Coordinates of C-alpha atoms in Angstrom, one line a residue:
M98 CA 87.9 139.0 91.0
S99 CA 84.2 138.1 90.9
S100 CA 81.2 140.1 92.2
A101 CA 81.4 137.8 95.3
A102 CA 84.2 140.0 96.5
Y103 CA 81.8 142.8 97.3
E104 CA 79.7 140.7 99.7
T105 CA 80.6 140.1 103.3
Q106 CA 78.1 137.6 104.7
Y107 CA 77.8 134.1 103.3
D108 CA 76.1 130.8 104.2
V109 CA 79.3 128.9 103.3
I110 CA 82.9 130.0 102.9
I111 CA 85.4 127.5 101.3
I112 CA 89.1 128.1 101.6
G113 CA 90.9 126.6 98.6
A114 CA 89.9 126.1 95.0
G115 CA 91.6 122.7 94.5
L116 CA 89.9 119.4 93.9
Y117 CA 88.3 119.2 97.4
G118 CA 87.0 122.8 97.5
L119 CA 85.5 122.5 94.0
A120 CA 84.0 119.1 94.7
F121 CA 82.2 120.4 97.8
A122 CA 81.1 123.6 96.2
N123 CA 79.5 121.6 93.3
T124 CA 77.8 119.1 95.7
W125 CA 76.5 121.7 98.1
L126 CA 75.1 123.9 95.3
K127 CA 73.4 121.0 93.7
V128 CA 71.5 120.5 97.0
H129 CA 71.3 124.2 97.8
P130 CA 71.4 126.1 94.5
E131 CA 70.4 129.4 96.1
A132 CA 73.1 129.3 98.8
R133 CA 75.5 132.2 99.3
L134 CA 78.8 130.5 98.7
V135 CA 82.2 131.9 98.1
I136 CA 85.6 130.2 97.5
L137 CA 88.8 132.0 98.6
E138 CA 91.9 131.0 96.6
A139 CA 95.3 132.2 97.5
C140 CA 96.7 131.7 94.0
P141 CA 95.8 133.5 90.8
C142 CA 94.6 130.2 89.3
L143 CA 92.6 127.3 90.5
G144 CA 93.5 123.6 90.9
G145 CA 96.0 123.5 93.8
V146 CA 98.6 120.9 92.8
W147 CA 96.9 120.8 89.4
S148 CA 97.1 124.5 88.8
S149 CA 98.6 125.9 85.6
E150 CA 101.4 127.4 87.8
R151 CA 102.7 124.0 88.7
M152 CA 102.6 122.4 85.2
Y153 CA 105.6 121.1 83.2
D154 CA 105.7 118.6 80.4
A155 CA 107.1 115.7 82.4
F156 CA 104.4 116.0 85.1
W157 CA 102.0 113.1 84.5
T158 CA 99.1 111.9 86.6
Q159 CA 99.3 108.8 88.8
T160 CA 95.6 108.3 88.3
P161 CA 94.3 106.7 85.1
L162 CA 91.7 108.3 82.8
D163 CA 88.6 106.6 84.0
M164 CA 89.4 107.6 87.6
A165 CA 90.8 111.1 87.1
C166 CA 87.5 113.0 87.0
F167 CA 84.2 113.6 88.9
S168 CA 81.3 111.3 88.2
D169 CA 79.1 114.0 86.6
F170 CA 81.7 115.5 84.3
P171 CA 83.8 113.1 82.2
M172 CA 87.5 113.6 81.4
Q173 CA 88.3 114.2 77.7
Q174 CA 90.8 111.8 76.2
P175 CA 94.2 113.3 75.2
Q176 CA 94.4 113.7 71.4
M177 CA 98.0 112.4 70.9
K178 CA 98.8 108.7 71.1
D179 CA 102.0 109.3 73.0
E180 CA 100.1 111.2 75.6
T181 CA 98.8 108.1 77.4
Y182 CA 100.7 105.3 78.9
Y183 CA 98.5 102.5 80.2
D184 CA 95.9 105.3 80.6
F185 CA 98.1 107.6 82.7
F186 CA 98.5 111.0 81.0
P187 CA 100.0 114.5 81.3
A188 CA 98.8 116.5 84.3
K189 CA 98.0 119.5 82.1
Y190 CA 94.8 117.7 81.0
V191 CA 93.6 117.8 84.6
T192 CA 94.2 121.5 84.7
Q193 CA 92.2 122.0 81.5
Y194 CA 89.5 119.7 82.9
L195 CA 89.1 121.7 86.1
E196 CA 89.0 125.0 84.1
R197 CA 86.1 123.6 82.1
F198 CA 84.4 122.2 85.2
V199 CA 84.1 125.6 87.0
D200 CA 82.7 127.2 83.8
N201 CA 80.1 124.5 83.2
K202 CA 78.8 124.1 86.7
I203 CA 76.2 126.9 87.0
Y204 CA 73.7 127.3 89.9
A205 CA 71.2 130.2 90.3
G206 CA 72.7 131.8 87.2
K207 CA 76.2 131.8 88.6
S208 CA 79.1 129.5 87.7
L209 CA 81.6 128.1 90.1
R210 CA 84.3 130.3 88.6
Q211 CA 82.2 133.4 89.4
R212 CA 82.2 132.3 93.0
I213 CA 86.0 132.2 93.4
I214 CA 88.0 135.1 94.6
F215 CA 91.5 134.6 93.3
S216 CA 94.7 135.9 94.7
S217 CA 93.0 136.1 98.1
P218 CA 95.1 134.4 100.8
V219 CA 93.5 134.0 104.1
H220 CA 95.3 135.7 107.0
D221 CA 93.2 134.8 110.0
V222 CA 90.2 132.7 111.0
W223 CA 88.3 132.8 114.2
K224 CA 85.0 131.7 115.6
N225 CA 82.3 134.3 116.3
K226 CA 80.8 134.3 119.8
E227 CA 77.3 134.4 118.3
G228 CA 78.1 131.4 116.0
G229 CA 79.7 131.0 112.6
W230 CA 83.1 132.0 111.5
H231 CA 85.0 135.2 110.7
I232 CA 87.7 135.2 108.0
L233 CA 90.2 137.9 107.3
H234 CA 91.7 137.6 103.8
S235 CA 93.6 139.7 101.2
D236 CA 93.8 143.5 101.7
K237 CA 92.4 143.0 105.2
Q238 CA 88.9 142.3 103.8
S239 CA 86.7 140.4 106.3
L240 CA 84.0 137.9 105.6
S241 CA 81.7 135.8 107.8
A242 CA 79.7 132.7 107.3
S243 CA 77.7 130.2 109.3
K244 CA 79.7 127.3 107.9
L245 CA 83.4 127.1 107.0
V246 CA 85.1 124.5 104.8
V247 CA 88.9 124.4 104.9
A248 CA 90.0 122.7 101.7
A249 CA 93.5 124.2 101.4
G250 CA 94.8 120.6 101.5
L251 CA 98.2 119.2 102.3
T252 CA 100.2 120.8 99.5
S253 CA 100.0 124.5 100.2
Q254 CA 102.8 125.1 102.7
P255 CA 106.2 124.1 101.4
N256 CA 108.6 122.3 103.7
M257 CA 111.9 124.0 103.0
P258 CA 115.0 122.5 104.8
R259 CA 117.3 124.8 106.7
L260 CA 120.6 124.5 104.9
P261 CA 123.7 126.2 106.3
G262 CA 125.1 128.6 103.8
H263 CA 121.8 129.1 102.0
D264 CA 122.1 132.9 102.1
S265 CA 125.6 132.9 100.5
Y266 CA 124.9 130.2 97.9
D267 CA 125.7 131.4 94.4
G268 CA 123.0 129.3 92.8
T269 CA 119.2 129.3 93.1
V270 CA 117.3 127.3 95.8
L271 CA 113.6 126.7 95.2
H272 CA 110.8 124.3 96.4
H273 CA 109.3 121.9 93.9
K274 CA 106.0 123.8 94.2
D275 CA 107.7 126.5 92.1
F276 CA 109.3 124.3 89.5
G277 CA 106.6 124.5 87.0
S278 CA 106.6 128.3 86.9
S279 CA 110.4 128.5 86.8
S280 CA 112.6 128.7 83.7
I281 CA 115.0 125.9 84.8
L282 CA 114.2 123.6 81.9
T283 CA 114.6 126.2 79.2
N284 CA 117.3 128.5 80.6
P285 CA 120.6 127.7 78.8
E286 CA 122.5 129.2 81.7
V287 CA 121.2 126.4 84.0
K288 CA 123.5 123.5 83.2
H289 CA 123.7 121.5 86.4
V290 CA 120.6 120.8 88.6
A291 CA 120.6 119.2 92.0
V292 CA 117.4 117.6 93.3
L293 CA 116.9 116.9 97.0
G294 CA 114.4 114.3 98.1
G295 CA 113.5 110.7 97.7
A296 CA 109.8 110.7 96.9
K297 CA 107.8 110.7 93.6
S298 CA 108.1 114.4 93.2
A299 CA 111.9 114.3 93.3
A300 CA 111.9 111.5 90.7
D301 CA 109.7 113.7 88.5
M302 CA 112.1 116.7 88.8
A303 CA 115.2 114.6 88.2
Y304 CA 113.6 113.0 85.1
A305 CA 112.3 116.3 83.7
C306 CA 115.7 117.9 84.1
A307 CA 117.6 115.0 82.6
K308 CA 115.2 114.9 79.7
A309 CA 115.9 118.6 79.1
G310 CA 119.6 117.9 78.8
K311 CA 120.7 119.1 82.2
A312 CA 123.4 117.4 84.2
V313 CA 121.5 116.1 87.2
S314 CA 122.6 115.2 90.7
W315 CA 119.9 113.5 92.8
V316 CA 120.5 113.7 96.5
I317 CA 118.5 111.4 98.9
R318 CA 119.2 111.9 102.6
A319 CA 120.8 109.0 104.4
T320 CA 118.8 110.0 107.5
G321 CA 115.4 110.0 105.7
S322 CA 112.8 107.4 104.8
G323 CA 114.7 106.5 101.7
P324 CA 113.9 106.5 97.9
A325 CA 110.4 105.8 96.8
A326 CA 109.3 102.4 95.3
F327 CA 107.8 102.6 91.9
A328 CA 105.0 100.2 90.8
S329 CA 104.8 99.4 87.1
A330 CA 102.0 101.2 85.2
Q331 CA 101.2 98.0 83.4
G332 CA 98.3 96.0 84.7
I333 CA 97.9 92.2 84.8
G334 CA 95.1 90.0 83.6
P335 CA 91.9 92.0 83.0
Y336 CA 93.3 95.2 84.5
K337 CA 94.6 97.8 82.0
N338 CA 96.9 99.4 84.6
S339 CA 98.2 98.8 88.1
N340 CA 95.7 101.3 89.6
E341 CA 92.8 99.4 88.3
L342 CA 93.9 96.4 90.4
L343 CA 94.8 98.6 93.4
Y344 CA 91.3 100.2 93.6
T345 CA 89.4 97.0 93.8
R346 CA 87.8 95.5 96.9
L347 CA 89.8 92.4 96.1
A348 CA 93.1 94.3 96.6
A349 CA 91.6 96.1 99.7
S350 CA 91.0 92.7 101.4
L351 CA 94.8 92.1 101.4
N352 CA 95.4 95.3 103.3
P353 CA 95.1 95.3 107.1
S354 CA 92.9 98.4 107.2
V355 CA 90.9 99.8 110.1
W356 CA 88.4 101.0 107.5
M357 CA 87.5 97.4 106.3
P358 CA 84.3 95.9 107.7
R359 CA 85.1 93.4 110.5
R360 CA 83.9 90.3 108.7
W361 CA 85.0 86.7 108.1
M362 CA 87.5 87.6 105.3
E363 CA 89.4 90.1 107.5
S364 CA 89.5 87.5 110.3
L365 CA 90.8 84.8 108.0
L366 CA 93.4 86.9 106.1
H367 CA 94.7 89.0 108.9
G368 CA 93.7 87.2 112.1
T369 CA 95.1 83.7 111.4
A370 CA 98.6 82.6 110.9
V371 CA 97.7 80.8 107.6
G372 CA 96.0 83.9 106.3
R373 CA 98.9 86.2 107.2
Q374 CA 101.3 83.8 105.4
L375 CA 99.2 83.9 102.3
V376 CA 99.0 87.8 102.4
D377 CA 102.7 88.1 103.1
R378 CA 103.5 85.9 100.0
I379 CA 101.2 88.0 97.8
W380 CA 102.8 91.3 99.0
A381 CA 106.3 89.8 98.6
K382 CA 105.5 89.1 94.9
I383 CA 104.1 92.6 94.5
D384 CA 107.3 94.0 95.9
A385 CA 109.5 91.8 93.7
D386 CA 107.5 92.8 90.6
A387 CA 107.9 96.5 91.4
R388 CA 111.7 96.2 91.8
R389 CA 112.4 94.0 88.8
P390 CA 112.1 96.6 86.0
A391 CA 114.6 98.9 87.9
D392 CA 117.2 96.1 88.4
Y393 CA 118.8 98.2 91.2
D394 CA 121.7 95.7 91.7
G395 CA 122.5 95.1 88.1
R396 CA 121.7 98.1 85.9
W397 CA 124.1 100.5 87.6
R398 CA 127.1 98.4 86.5
H399 CA 126.4 99.3 82.9
S400 CA 125.4 103.0 83.4
V401 CA 127.2 106.3 83.7
S402 CA 125.7 106.7 87.2
S403 CA 127.5 104.4 89.6
G404 CA 125.0 105.7 92.3
F405 CA 122.0 104.1 90.7
A406 CA 121.8 101.3 93.3
N407 CA 121.1 104.1 95.9
L408 CA 117.5 104.2 94.5
K409 CA 116.7 100.8 96.1
P410 CA 113.8 101.3 98.6
D411 CA 114.7 100.8 102.2
T412 CA 111.4 99.0 103.1
P413 CA 109.0 96.7 101.2
I414 CA 106.2 98.2 99.2
F415 CA 103.6 96.8 101.7
W416 CA 104.6 99.5 104.3
Q417 CA 104.4 102.5 101.9
N418 CA 107.0 104.2 104.1
D419 CA 108.6 105.9 101.2
S420 CA 105.8 107.5 99.2
T421 CA 105.4 104.7 96.6
G422 CA 104.4 106.0 93.2
V423 CA 103.7 104.7 89.7
N424 CA 106.3 104.7 86.9
Q425 CA 104.3 106.2 84.0
R426 CA 107.3 106.5 81.6
P427 CA 108.8 103.7 79.6
D428 CA 112.2 105.3 79.5
F429 CA 112.4 106.4 83.2
W430 CA 114.9 103.8 84.5
D431 CA 117.2 104.0 81.5
L432 CA 117.3 107.8 81.5
I433 CA 118.0 107.9 85.3
A434 CA 120.7 105.3 85.1
Q435 CA 122.5 107.0 82.2
K436 CA 122.0 110.7 82.9
V437 CA 121.6 111.1 86.7
K438 CA 124.1 110.8 89.5
V439 CA 122.4 109.5 92.6
Y440 CA 123.8 110.2 96.1
R441 CA 122.5 108.7 99.4
Q442 CA 124.0 111.4 101.7
D443 CA 122.9 114.4 103.8
I444 CA 123.7 117.9 102.8
V445 CA 126.2 119.4 105.2
K446 CA 126.1 123.0 103.8
L447 CA 125.9 125.2 100.7
E448 CA 129.2 126.8 99.8
G449 CA 129.8 129.2 96.8
S450 CA 128.4 127.3 93.9
S451 CA 128.8 123.9 95.6
I452 CA 126.6 121.6 97.6
V453 CA 128.7 119.9 100.3
L454 CA 127.5 116.4 101.1
T455 CA 128.6 114.1 103.9
K456 CA 131.3 112.5 101.6
D457 CA 131.1 114.4 98.3
K458 CA 130.8 117.9 96.9
I459 CA 128.7 118.7 93.8
E460 CA 128.4 121.8 91.6
A461 CA 124.9 123.0 90.9
D462 CA 123.3 126.1 89.4
V463 CA 120.0 125.2 91.0
L464 CA 118.9 123.2 94.0
I465 CA 115.4 121.9 93.8
C466 CA 114.0 120.9 97.2
A467 CA 111.5 118.2 96.6
T468 CA 111.0 118.0 100.3
G469 CA 107.3 117.8 100.7
W470 CA 105.0 119.9 102.8
R471 CA 105.0 121.3 106.3
P472 CA 103.4 118.8 108.7
S473 CA 101.5 121.5 110.6
H474 CA 98.2 123.4 110.7
H475 CA 97.5 126.2 108.2
S476 CA 99.2 129.5 108.9
F477 CA 95.9 131.3 109.1
I478 CA 94.8 129.3 112.1
D479 CA 96.6 130.1 115.3
T480 CA 98.2 127.3 117.4
S481 CA 95.7 127.4 120.2
L482 CA 92.7 127.1 117.9
A483 CA 94.4 124.5 115.8
N484 CA 95.0 122.4 118.9
D485 CA 91.3 122.7 119.8
L486 CA 90.2 121.7 116.3
G487 CA 92.4 118.6 116.2
L488 CA 95.0 119.8 113.7
P489 CA 98.8 119.1 114.0
T490 CA 100.6 121.6 116.2
S491 CA 104.2 121.7 117.4
S492 CA 102.9 121.7 120.9
D493 CA 100.2 119.2 122.1
L494 CA 100.2 120.3 125.7
V495 CA 96.5 121.0 125.8
A496 CA 95.4 117.8 124.0
K497 CA 97.9 115.3 125.5
P498 CA 96.0 114.5 128.7
V499 CA 92.8 113.8 126.7
W500 CA 94.4 111.5 124.2
E501 CA 97.1 109.7 126.2
D502 CA 95.0 106.8 127.6
L503 CA 93.0 106.5 124.4
D504 CA 96.1 106.2 122.3
V505 CA 97.5 103.4 124.5
A506 CA 94.2 101.4 124.4
A507 CA 93.8 102.0 120.7
D508 CA 97.4 100.7 120.0
L509 CA 96.7 97.5 121.9
E510 CA 93.4 97.0 120.0
I511 CA 95.1 97.5 116.6
L512 CA 97.9 95.0 117.4
A513 CA 95.3 92.4 118.5
R514 CA 93.2 92.9 115.4
F515 CA 96.2 93.0 113.0
P516 CA 99.1 90.9 114.4
R517 CA 101.1 91.5 111.2
L518 CA 101.7 95.1 112.2
R519 CA 103.6 94.0 115.4
D520 CA 106.7 93.2 113.3
P521 CA 107.7 96.1 111.0
P522 CA 111.0 96.2 109.1
S523 CA 113.9 98.3 110.3
Y524 CA 113.2 101.9 109.2
H525 CA 114.3 105.4 110.0
S526 CA 111.9 106.8 112.6
P527 CA 112.4 110.5 113.1
S528 CA 111.1 112.2 116.3
P529 CA 107.6 113.5 115.7
S530 CA 107.7 117.3 115.1
S531 CA 104.0 117.8 115.7
S532 CA 100.9 116.2 117.1
P533 CA 98.8 114.1 114.6
F534 CA 95.5 115.0 112.9
R535 CA 92.7 114.4 115.4
L536 CA 89.7 114.8 113.0
Y537 CA 86.7 112.5 113.0
K538 CA 86.5 110.8 109.6
Y539 CA 89.6 113.0 108.8
M540 CA 87.1 115.9 108.5
L541 CA 85.3 116.9 111.7
P542 CA 86.7 118.3 115.0
T543 CA 85.6 116.1 117.9
S544 CA 84.7 119.0 120.1
P545 CA 81.0 119.9 120.0
T546 CA 82.1 123.6 120.0
Y547 CA 83.2 123.2 116.4
R548 CA 80.3 121.6 114.6
D549 CA 80.2 124.2 111.9
I550 CA 83.6 123.7 110.4
L551 CA 85.0 120.8 108.2
F552 CA 88.4 120.0 106.8
L553 CA 88.4 118.4 103.4
G554 CA 91.4 116.9 101.6
H555 CA 93.5 116.5 104.7
I556 CA 94.4 112.9 103.9
A557 CA 97.1 111.3 101.8
V558 CA 95.5 108.9 99.2
G559 CA 96.3 107.7 95.7
N560 CA 93.2 109.0 93.9
N561 CA 92.0 112.3 95.2
F562 CA 89.1 112.6 92.7
R563 CA 87.2 109.8 94.4
A564 CA 88.1 110.9 97.9
A565 CA 87.1 114.5 97.1
E566 CA 83.7 113.5 95.7
V567 CA 82.8 111.2 98.5
Q568 CA 84.1 113.6 101.2
A569 CA 82.0 116.3 99.6
L570 CA 78.8 114.2 99.8
W571 CA 79.5 113.2 103.5
A572 CA 80.2 116.9 104.3
T573 CA 76.9 118.0 102.7
A574 CA 75.0 115.3 104.6
Y575 CA 76.7 116.4 107.8
F576 CA 75.9 120.1 107.4
D577 CA 72.4 119.1 106.4
E578 CA 72.1 117.4 109.8
H579 CA 71.3 114.2 107.9
L580 CA 73.9 112.1 109.6
H581 CA 73.6 110.5 113.0
T582 CA 75.7 112.6 115.4
S583 CA 78.0 110.5 117.4
S584 CA 79.0 111.4 121.0
Q585 CA 82.3 113.2 121.6
A586 CA 83.5 110.1 123.4
H587 CA 82.7 107.8 120.4
M588 CA 84.4 110.2 118.0
E589 CA 87.6 110.4 120.2
N590 CA 87.8 106.6 120.4
E591 CA 87.5 106.3 116.6
V592 CA 90.1 109.0 116.1
A593 CA 92.5 107.4 118.5
L594 CA 92.0 104.0 116.8
G595 CA 92.7 105.6 113.4
V596 CA 95.9 107.3 114.6
A597 CA 97.2 104.2 116.3
W598 CA 96.5 102.1 113.2
C599 CA 98.0 104.6 110.8
R600 CA 101.2 104.8 112.8
R601 CA 101.5 101.0 112.9
R602 CA 100.4 100.5 109.3
Y603 CA 102.5 103.2 107.5
L604 CA 105.4 103.7 109.9
S605 CA 107.0 107.2 109.7
K606 CA 104.5 108.2 106.9
G607 CA 101.7 107.4 109.4
E608 CA 102.9 109.5 112.2
L609 CA 100.5 112.3 111.4
G610 CA 97.6 109.8 111.4
H611 CA 96.3 110.8 107.9
W612 CA 98.1 108.4 105.5
L613 CA 95.6 106.2 103.6
Y614 CA 97.5 105.2 100.5
Y615 CA 96.0 101.7 100.2
D616 CA 92.8 102.4 102.0
L617 CA 90.8 104.7 99.6
V618 CA 88.1 102.1 98.7
P619 CA 87.2 100.9 102.2
Y620 CA 87.4 104.5 103.5
T621 CA 85.0 105.9 100.9
D622 CA 82.8 102.8 101.3
A623 CA 82.5 103.6 105.0
L624 CA 81.6 107.3 104.4
L625 CA 78.9 106.3 101.8
E626 CA 77.4 103.8 104.2
E627 CA 77.1 106.5 106.9
V628 CA 75.4 108.8 104.4
G629 CA 72.9 106.0 103.7
V630 CA 73.7 105.5 100.0
K631 CA 74.9 102.4 98.2
G632 CA 78.7 102.3 97.9
H633 CA 78.8 98.9 96.3
R634 CA 77.3 99.8 92.9
K635 CA 78.2 96.7 90.7
T636 CA 76.3 93.5 90.8
G637 CA 77.5 90.0 91.8
T638 CA 81.2 89.3 92.0
R639 CA 82.1 92.3 89.8
D640 CA 81.7 94.5 92.9
F641 CA 84.6 92.6 94.4
W642 CA 87.1 92.3 91.6
S643 CA 86.4 95.2 89.2
P644 CA 88.0 98.6 89.7
C645 CA 86.3 101.5 91.4
V646 CA 86.1 104.2 88.6
A647 CA 84.6 107.6 88.6
E648 CA 81.4 106.5 86.8
D649 CA 80.6 104.3 89.8
L650 CA 79.7 107.3 91.8
K651 CA 77.2 108.6 89.3
G652 CA 73.7 109.0 90.8
L653 CA 74.9 109.0 94.4
L654 CA 73.7 112.6 95.1
E655 CA 70.3 111.8 93.7
E656 CA 70.1 108.8 95.9
Y657 CA 71.1 110.9 98.9
L658 CA 68.4 113.4 98.1
V659 CA 65.8 110.6 98.0
H660 CA 67.1 109.2 101.3
K661 CA 67.0 112.6 102.8
A662 CA 63.5 113.2 101.7
L663 CA 62.3 109.9 103.1
Q664 CA 64.1 110.5 106.4
G665 CA 62.4 113.9 106.7
R666 CA 58.9 112.5 106.5

């Protein structure tokens, strides 16, 4: 615990020492090096999903080397040749990177690490009547600040399914958040592991356990969104890997995104029948190329696992309804086909040492629930306040009259702008369990009562480093009162449009209104434009076809400071 623990009054309090919290702290202190700033971290280590507690050997990044860092602090190359695969690499290097980052970033004689209070979960947050925020954290210690940044992210509250028989189950049940700190892979008494879930995290667990010699049963619910699609890590043409192509403005133009500027290219590609046919053909080829290495309909005939075909995605990769990921391992499909039994069934109950499925029964010493994260507001914010702030709540009674008409109008506008979204494929559509995020730019509450709080990292994107750095700059400019403040009505209209688009674009994954998997580049471009800095930082056509890498953001903060100084004259 640092000396920060003995203070009670701050200029800024940040909740969460993951990518977004660290990025904002670094940016804010560059502009305000004397600021009294503290970071409250619930865990004993930093990094969030990249923390040392969550590491295991088979956990690799889905972001390549030249994108997996901040612009002012390069990532060090892994030393071993077998530790990169088309520039994807083991996640442990991100952990090491962040540990170096907080030690090297020093402001007013104090490093970022010295500003973090570890093992300090927040229990309650409320707004002071005289302004600012009050925070109750570990051991009932209370702090206050004029500005609050909630950067606890989307991966802090495990979503554990309610399974009948859980209490009497002879085996161990744990969430995938705790997989890295467990002894599952090394414990000789754990012989059979079951993995529940269909997304990338479930695939990682199944692969890791099979690689460790465990017998693995992979259970994907019949009533869920289905198994994830996996894009190849290998790039095409001038692109070293698939992410380099994904994070270009060329690729962004093929995505019907509400964040793209409304220009001639969007009108041509998404507003005309000819343009939509062209875009559909390109996406069909992308989908076919992603499915080909797996050979879902052929490989299983020659494998031990007759359930391999159950891994075939339910929907095309265009819709991203199944948490599409990148396959960063050359032996992934062979290992899964030969060593893993795949079931597409629901779990009925746990009984003794067995997991009873709809049609089958499997034996397992451990059940890993790779079931994602709770789609609700943070536990330290009560429901009434969460509703006012625009966070997901199980009850939307207060907000519903405000948003109902806006949602209807926004949905009509989205369908008129993107006719392709009128005709989605058949997919499982669960009843929404909560209201969506209603944050302006996915960060700011629309109510003028709450202009001193921001939520960073509450979006689902493919490259969180770029998102974190750009959100941090926007947040700094906002708190500096450098941005033009839109009216509440304008904010609410934009928020409603974003939610309506997200639900149409990403189906069940878009229900919460924060899914931007294919939209990182246009989203960050829009934020940078609002700050008044140059988001398009390459010359000529390179700006259109070359990938957006971390180095592209170098110098943005200095540009902002110049712009801010000129504006203040």
